[in-house]
Amino acid sequence: MLKPVGMLFIFLSMSFFGFHLSFSLSRRVEALDYFVLAVEVIRGELRFLQPSLPRLFEKLASDPRFARPPFFALVAKGLSYRKNVREAWREALAAQARDLCLSDADTVILLRFAYALGGSDLAGQDSLCAFTLEELKSQRDKAAEYRHTHAKTYRILGVLSGLFVCLLLV
């Protein structure tokens, strides 16, 4: 009685692992879409309204499109504690890293954006946003292609490895 329960547990846990890896690929694409939209909104706000950065991040935090994940709420909270944009952005990114499933390259792009944000005139900010958008869209396309080619493989490998281990135990 105990052996079939153990085999079922092993099969389910290995299958879950494959589905979890597949789901993380989808979450990465969603996170990159989130940041593409955010940079587009930041670019528009800086171009036309020219708000201060703390006010800009408070506005993004209250926008329902950016409610999940609460990245911009964390940035706005960090800025309210008198931190600079770099520190607040880095801390929010570190706090949300697990949920966002971003790669190291994605994180470098976002940190580079935060470090340069607010550091130049309006034309420099606009070109920074345009450059960051190009990089994020490129990363998003690569992530979507990777998800398309590997997500099903991860799910199948999870299920097959669970079956293989169960067959070894029989």
Tab-separated table of C-alpha atoms in Angstrom:
chain	number	residue	atom	x	y	z
A	1	MET	CA	0.000	0.000	0.000
A	2	LEU	CA	2.828	2.389	0.856
A	3	LYS	CA	4.804	1.754	-2.336
A	4	PRO	CA	2.019	2.887	-4.751
A	5	VAL	CA	1.422	6.006	-2.656
A	6	GLY	CA	5.133	6.809	-2.749
A	7	MET	CA	5.269	6.228	-6.505
A	8	LEU	CA	2.244	8.483	-7.001
A	9	PHE	CA	3.887	11.163	-4.889
A	10	ILE	CA	7.117	10.930	-6.904
A	11	PHE	CA	5.233	11.033	-10.200
A	12	LEU	CA	3.167	14.051	-9.161
A	13	SER	CA	6.129	15.963	-7.755
A	14	MET	CA	8.264	15.450	-10.875
A	15	SER	CA	5.336	16.357	-13.114
A	16	PHE	CA	4.720	19.458	-11.022
A	17	PHE	CA	8.372	20.426	-11.416
A	18	GLY	CA	8.101	20.249	-15.225
A	19	PHE	CA	4.900	22.310	-15.213
A	20	HIS	CA	6.463	24.807	-12.832
A	21	LEU	CA	9.432	25.341	-15.179
A	22	SER	CA	7.043	25.753	-18.091
A	23	PHE	CA	4.959	28.275	-16.155
A	24	SER	CA	8.046	30.297	-15.221
A	25	LEU	CA	8.772	30.792	-18.920
A	26	SER	CA	5.300	32.282	-19.359
A	27	ARG	CA	5.745	34.504	-16.320
A	28	ARG	CA	8.968	35.898	-17.742
A	29	VAL	CA	7.200	36.912	-20.969
A	30	GLU	CA	4.394	38.518	-18.940
A	31	ALA	CA	6.920	40.397	-16.791
A	32	LEU	CA	8.710	41.726	-19.861
A	33	ASP	CA	5.363	42.851	-21.310
A	34	TYR	CA	4.709	44.602	-17.991
A	35	PHE	CA	8.001	46.495	-18.148
A	36	VAL	CA	7.592	47.366	-21.847
A	37	LEU	CA	4.246	48.950	-21.033
A	38	ALA	CA	5.742	50.675	-17.992
A	39	VAL	CA	8.629	52.197	-19.962
A	40	GLU	CA	6.171	53.363	-22.634
A	41	VAL	CA	4.062	55.052	-19.949
A	42	ILE	CA	7.149	56.570	-18.298
A	43	ARG	CA	8.302	57.869	-21.668
A	44	GLY	CA	4.929	59.491	-22.341
A	45	GLU	CA	4.713	60.986	-18.870
A	46	LEU	CA	8.223	62.422	-19.066
A	47	ARG	CA	7.664	63.735	-22.573
A	48	PHE	CA	4.352	65.502	-21.969
A	49	LEU	CA	3.781	66.032	-18.236
A	50	GLN	CA	7.360	66.137	-16.939
A	51	PRO	CA	6.521	65.095	-13.361
A	52	SER	CA	9.081	64.559	-10.630
A	53	LEU	CA	10.218	60.950	-10.384
A	54	PRO	CA	8.589	60.253	-6.988
A	55	ARG	CA	5.281	61.603	-8.303
A	56	LEU	CA	5.689	59.559	-11.491
A	57	PHE	CA	6.190	56.319	-9.561
A	58	GLU	CA	3.271	57.104	-7.252
A	59	LYS	CA	1.103	57.548	-10.345
A	60	LEU	CA	2.309	54.233	-11.774
A	61	ALA	CA	1.694	52.524	-8.436
A	62	SER	CA	-1.914	53.732	-8.422
A	63	ASP	CA	-2.506	52.711	-12.056
A	64	PRO	CA	-4.528	49.434	-12.161
A	65	ARG	CA	-2.440	48.170	-15.100
A	66	PHE	CA	0.572	48.060	-12.795
A	67	ALA	CA	-1.118	46.677	-9.684
A	68	ARG	CA	0.237	43.163	-10.211
A	69	PRO	CA	3.071	42.651	-9.550
A	70	PRO	CA	3.348	45.538	-7.093
A	71	PHE	CA	6.734	46.608	-8.416
A	72	PHE	CA	5.997	50.318	-8.746
A	73	ALA	CA	4.282	50.404	-5.369
A	74	LEU	CA	7.549	49.143	-3.886
A	75	VAL	CA	9.534	51.750	-5.817
A	76	ALA	CA	7.201	54.532	-4.651
A	77	LYS	CA	7.433	53.237	-1.081
A	78	GLY	CA	11.231	53.228	-1.295
A	79	LEU	CA	11.231	56.792	-2.610
A	80	SER	CA	8.987	57.869	0.261
A	81	TYR	CA	11.749	56.705	2.635
A	82	ARG	CA	14.109	59.259	1.031
A	83	LYS	CA	15.986	56.716	-1.048
A	84	ASN	CA	17.116	57.632	-4.533
A	85	VAL	CA	15.564	56.068	-7.632
A	86	ARG	CA	18.453	53.652	-8.107
A	87	GLU	CA	18.191	52.173	-4.619
A	88	ALA	CA	14.387	52.031	-4.618
A	89	TRP	CA	14.308	50.385	-8.064
A	90	ARG	CA	17.050	47.888	-7.185
A	91	GLU	CA	15.338	46.915	-3.923
A	92	ALA	CA	11.946	46.530	-5.619
A	93	LEU	CA	13.517	44.413	-8.348
A	94	ALA	CA	15.244	42.229	-5.758
A	95	ALA	CA	11.997	41.840	-3.800
A	96	GLN	CA	10.042	40.849	-6.916
A	97	ALA	CA	12.772	38.801	-8.625
A	98	ARG	CA	11.267	35.430	-7.806
A	99	ASP	CA	7.776	36.394	-8.957
A	100	LEU	CA	8.949	38.064	-12.151
A	101	CYS	CA	11.205	35.176	-13.335
A	102	LEU	CA	13.513	37.597	-15.145
A	103	SER	CA	16.843	36.512	-16.572
A	104	ASP	CA	20.108	38.190	-15.641
A	105	ALA	CA	20.123	40.067	-18.956
A	106	ASP	CA	16.601	41.397	-18.273
A	107	THR	CA	17.660	42.560	-14.827
A	108	VAL	CA	20.745	44.327	-16.218
A	109	ILE	CA	18.594	46.218	-18.744
A	110	LEU	CA	16.160	47.310	-16.051
A	111	LEU	CA	18.895	48.335	-13.619
A	112	ARG	CA	20.698	50.296	-16.329
A	113	PHE	CA	17.427	52.098	-17.055
A	114	ALA	CA	16.914	52.966	-13.396
A	115	TYR	CA	20.496	54.177	-12.951
A	116	ALA	CA	20.183	56.595	-15.882
A	117	LEU	CA	16.617	57.721	-15.166
A	118	GLY	CA	16.495	61.337	-14.061
A	119	GLY	CA	20.150	61.898	-14.871
A	120	SER	CA	19.832	64.022	-18.000
A	121	ASP	CA	17.625	66.482	-19.859
A	122	LEU	CA	14.303	65.676	-21.519
A	123	ALA	CA	15.851	64.588	-24.837
A	124	GLY	CA	18.261	62.294	-22.996
A	125	GLN	CA	15.411	60.752	-21.012
A	126	ASP	CA	13.432	60.196	-24.206
A	127	SER	CA	16.357	58.473	-25.917
A	128	LEU	CA	16.974	56.390	-22.778
A	129	CYS	CA	13.360	55.220	-22.803
A	130	ALA	CA	13.512	54.472	-26.552
A	131	PHE	CA	16.731	52.472	-26.149
A	132	THR	CA	15.352	50.564	-23.163
A	133	LEU	CA	12.133	49.807	-25.057
A	134	GLU	CA	14.109	48.342	-27.949
A	135	GLU	CA	16.145	46.165	-25.602
A	136	LEU	CA	13.106	45.006	-23.618
A	137	LYS	CA	11.130	44.199	-26.765
A	138	SER	CA	14.089	42.219	-28.089
A	139	GLN	CA	14.329	40.294	-24.805
A	140	ARG	CA	10.547	39.760	-24.841
A	141	ASP	CA	10.693	38.307	-28.368
A	142	LYS	CA	13.563	36.008	-27.385
A	143	ALA	CA	11.682	34.912	-24.253
A	144	ALA	CA	8.491	34.245	-26.230
A	145	GLU	CA	10.401	32.194	-28.777
A	146	TYR	CA	12.169	30.259	-26.018
A	147	ARG	CA	8.832	29.642	-24.285
A	148	HIS	CA	7.279	28.461	-27.536
A	149	THR	CA	10.048	25.957	-28.172
A	150	HIS	CA	10.777	24.766	-24.625
A	151	ALA	CA	7.612	25.019	-22.488
A	152	LYS	CA	6.050	21.854	-23.852
A	153	THR	CA	9.386	20.064	-23.557
A	154	TYR	CA	9.633	20.924	-19.860
A	155	ARG	CA	6.126	19.628	-19.197
A	156	ILE	CA	6.726	16.402	-21.102
A	157	LEU	CA	10.111	15.823	-19.459
A	158	GLY	CA	8.579	16.330	-16.033
A	159	VAL	CA	5.870	13.748	-16.675
A	160	LEU	CA	8.226	11.283	-18.388
A	161	SER	CA	10.851	11.532	-15.682
A	162	GLY	CA	8.148	10.855	-13.088
A	163	LEU	CA	7.037	7.798	-15.048
A	164	PHE	CA	10.631	6.651	-15.472
A	165	VAL	CA	11.360	6.835	-11.756
A	166	CYS	CA	8.102	4.989	-11.013
A	167	LEU	CA	9.065	2.254	-13.467
A	168	LEU	CA	12.472	1.956	-11.797
A	169	LEU	CA	10.773	1.447	-8.437
A	170	VAL	CA	8.506	-1.326	-9.762
